[in-house]
mmCIF file of C-alpha atoms in Angstrom:
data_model
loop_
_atom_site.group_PDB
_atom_site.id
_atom_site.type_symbol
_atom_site.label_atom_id
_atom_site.label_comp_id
_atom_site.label_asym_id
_atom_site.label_seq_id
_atom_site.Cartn_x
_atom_site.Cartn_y
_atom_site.Cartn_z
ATOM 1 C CA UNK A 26 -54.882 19.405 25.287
ATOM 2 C CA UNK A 27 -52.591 18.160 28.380
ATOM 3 C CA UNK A 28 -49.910 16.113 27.930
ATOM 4 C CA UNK A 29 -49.380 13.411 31.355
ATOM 5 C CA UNK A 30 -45.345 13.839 31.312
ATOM 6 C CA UNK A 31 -44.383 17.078 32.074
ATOM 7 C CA UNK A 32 -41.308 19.359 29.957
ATOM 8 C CA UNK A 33 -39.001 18.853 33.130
ATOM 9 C CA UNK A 34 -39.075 14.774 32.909
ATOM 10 C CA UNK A 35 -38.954 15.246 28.512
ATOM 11 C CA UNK A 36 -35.913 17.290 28.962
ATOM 12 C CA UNK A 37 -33.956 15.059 31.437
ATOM 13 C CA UNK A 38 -34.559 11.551 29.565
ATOM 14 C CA UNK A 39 -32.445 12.132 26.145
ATOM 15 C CA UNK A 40 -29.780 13.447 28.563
ATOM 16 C CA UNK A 41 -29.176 10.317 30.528
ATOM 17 C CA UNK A 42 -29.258 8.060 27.228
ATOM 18 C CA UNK A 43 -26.572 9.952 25.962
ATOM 19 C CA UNK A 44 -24.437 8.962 28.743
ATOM 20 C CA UNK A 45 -24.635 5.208 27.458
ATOM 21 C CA UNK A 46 -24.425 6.397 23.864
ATOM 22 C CA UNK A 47 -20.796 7.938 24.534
ATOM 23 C CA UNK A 48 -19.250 4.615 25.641
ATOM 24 C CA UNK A 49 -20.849 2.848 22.469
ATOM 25 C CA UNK A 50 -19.228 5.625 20.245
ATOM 26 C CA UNK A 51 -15.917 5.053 21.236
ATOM 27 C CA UNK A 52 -16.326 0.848 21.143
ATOM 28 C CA UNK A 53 -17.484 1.864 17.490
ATOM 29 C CA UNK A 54 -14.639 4.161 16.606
ATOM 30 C CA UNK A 55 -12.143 1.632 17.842
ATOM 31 C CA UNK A 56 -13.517 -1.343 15.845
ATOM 32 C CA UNK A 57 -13.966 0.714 13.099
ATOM 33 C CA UNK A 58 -9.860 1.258 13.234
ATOM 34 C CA UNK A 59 -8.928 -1.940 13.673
ATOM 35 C CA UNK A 60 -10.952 -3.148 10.389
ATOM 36 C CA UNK A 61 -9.392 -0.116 8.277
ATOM 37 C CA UNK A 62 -5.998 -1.474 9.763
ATOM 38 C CA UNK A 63 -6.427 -5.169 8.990
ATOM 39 C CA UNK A 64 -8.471 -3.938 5.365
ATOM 40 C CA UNK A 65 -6.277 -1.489 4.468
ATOM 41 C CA UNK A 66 -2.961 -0.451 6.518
ATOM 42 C CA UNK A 67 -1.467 -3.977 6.938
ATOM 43 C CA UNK A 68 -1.861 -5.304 3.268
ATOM 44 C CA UNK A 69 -0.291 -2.222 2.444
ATOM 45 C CA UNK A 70 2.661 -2.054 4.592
ATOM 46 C CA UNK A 71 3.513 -5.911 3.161
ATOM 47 C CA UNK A 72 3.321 -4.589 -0.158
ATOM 48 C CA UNK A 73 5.776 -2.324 0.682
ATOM 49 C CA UNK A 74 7.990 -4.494 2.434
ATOM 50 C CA UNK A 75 7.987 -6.992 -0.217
ATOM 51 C CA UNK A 76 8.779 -4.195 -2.597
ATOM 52 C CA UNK A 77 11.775 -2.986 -0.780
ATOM 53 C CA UNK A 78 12.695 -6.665 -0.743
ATOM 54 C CA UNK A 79 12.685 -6.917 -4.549
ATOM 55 C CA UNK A 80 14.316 -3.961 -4.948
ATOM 56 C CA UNK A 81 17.185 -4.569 -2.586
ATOM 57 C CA UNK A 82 17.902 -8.211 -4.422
ATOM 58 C CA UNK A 83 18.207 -6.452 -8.272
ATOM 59 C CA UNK A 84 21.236 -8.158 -9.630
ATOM 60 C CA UNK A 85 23.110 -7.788 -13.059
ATOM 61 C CA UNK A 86 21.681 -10.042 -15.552
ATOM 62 C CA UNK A 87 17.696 -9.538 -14.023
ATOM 63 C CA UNK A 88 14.864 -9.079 -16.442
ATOM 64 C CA UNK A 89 12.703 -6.512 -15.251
ATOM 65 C CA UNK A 90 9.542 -4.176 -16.010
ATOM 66 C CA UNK A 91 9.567 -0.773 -14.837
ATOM 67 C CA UNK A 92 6.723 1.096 -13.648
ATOM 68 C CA UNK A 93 6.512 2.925 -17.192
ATOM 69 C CA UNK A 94 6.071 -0.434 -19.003
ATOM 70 C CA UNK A 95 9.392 -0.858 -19.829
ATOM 71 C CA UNK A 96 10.660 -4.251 -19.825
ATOM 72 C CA UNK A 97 14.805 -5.280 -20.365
ATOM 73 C CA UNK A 98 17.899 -6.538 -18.605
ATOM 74 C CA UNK A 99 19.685 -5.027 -15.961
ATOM 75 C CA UNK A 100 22.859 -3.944 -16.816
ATOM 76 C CA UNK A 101 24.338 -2.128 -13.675
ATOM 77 C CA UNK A 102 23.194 -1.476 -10.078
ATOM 78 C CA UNK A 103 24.098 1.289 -8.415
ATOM 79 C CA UNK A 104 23.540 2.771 -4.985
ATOM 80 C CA UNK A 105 19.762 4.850 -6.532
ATOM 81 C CA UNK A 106 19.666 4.253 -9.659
ATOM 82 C CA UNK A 107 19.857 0.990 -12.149
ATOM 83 C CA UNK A 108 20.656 0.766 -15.851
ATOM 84 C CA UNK A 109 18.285 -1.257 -17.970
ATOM 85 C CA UNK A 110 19.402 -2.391 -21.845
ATOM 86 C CA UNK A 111 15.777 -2.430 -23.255
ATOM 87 C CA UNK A 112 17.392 -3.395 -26.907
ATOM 88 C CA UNK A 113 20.625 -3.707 -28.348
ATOM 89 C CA UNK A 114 23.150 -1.389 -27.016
ATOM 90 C CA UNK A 115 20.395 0.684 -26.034
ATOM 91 C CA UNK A 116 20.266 1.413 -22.410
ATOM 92 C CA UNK A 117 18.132 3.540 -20.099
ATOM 93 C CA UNK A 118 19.139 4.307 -16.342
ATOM 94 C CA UNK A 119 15.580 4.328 -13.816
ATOM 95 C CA UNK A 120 15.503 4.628 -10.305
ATOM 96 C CA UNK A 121 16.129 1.646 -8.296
ATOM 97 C CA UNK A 122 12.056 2.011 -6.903
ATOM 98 C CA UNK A 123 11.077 2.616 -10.616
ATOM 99 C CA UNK A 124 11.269 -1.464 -10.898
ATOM 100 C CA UNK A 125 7.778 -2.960 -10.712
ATOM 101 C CA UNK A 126 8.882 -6.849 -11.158
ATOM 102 C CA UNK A 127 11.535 -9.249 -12.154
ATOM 103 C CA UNK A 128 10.612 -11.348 -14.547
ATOM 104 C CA UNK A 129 11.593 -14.626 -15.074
ATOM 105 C CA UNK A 130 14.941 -15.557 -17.017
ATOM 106 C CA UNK A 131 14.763 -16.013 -20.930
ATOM 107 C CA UNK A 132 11.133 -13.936 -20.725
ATOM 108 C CA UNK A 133 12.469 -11.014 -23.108
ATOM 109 C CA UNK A 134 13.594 -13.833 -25.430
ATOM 110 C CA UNK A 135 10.320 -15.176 -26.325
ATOM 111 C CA UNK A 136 8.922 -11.860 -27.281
#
């Protein structure tokens, strides 16, 4: 059996498609980073921001949860670190970041 194109001419054709293919890699490699920054990276990074926000604006008086599930009022701020009265003269002291949301005033009240 005799094949009409010869080993020299199979050889050299995958060769000079893979010089196209190289260019439409790296088109694919940079979408693909822009939609895993606008998906992922970006929401993210305002998360964070909004976070750092919240924290920085704890005041005396703020009703709070923490990250553990503990909700009560903030008693004192400090540079780190925030004291929280979760009952009656019962008080815990969490990191300032431990704070997960402020909560409305008169929430703890109706619980």
């Amino acid at each position: 059996m005799s094949f009409p194109i010869s080993p020299v001419l199979a050889q050299a054709t995958p060769a000079a498609g893979a010089q196209g293919g190289g260019l439409s890699m790296i088109i694919m490699m940079v979408v693909l980073f822009g939609l895993m920054y606008f998906m992922m990276i970006r929401p993210q990074m305002k998360r964070q921001k909004e976070h750092r926000a919240l924290v920085a604006s704890l005041a005396k008086g703020d009703e709070v949860v923490t990250n553990g599930g503990i909700a009560g009022r903030v008693d004192e701020v400090g540079e780190t670190f925030i004291t929280v009265e979760i009952a009656a003269n019962v008080k815990v002291k969490v990191q300032k970041g431990a704070v997960q949301q402020v909560l409305p005033k008169g929430s703890l009240k109706s619980v």
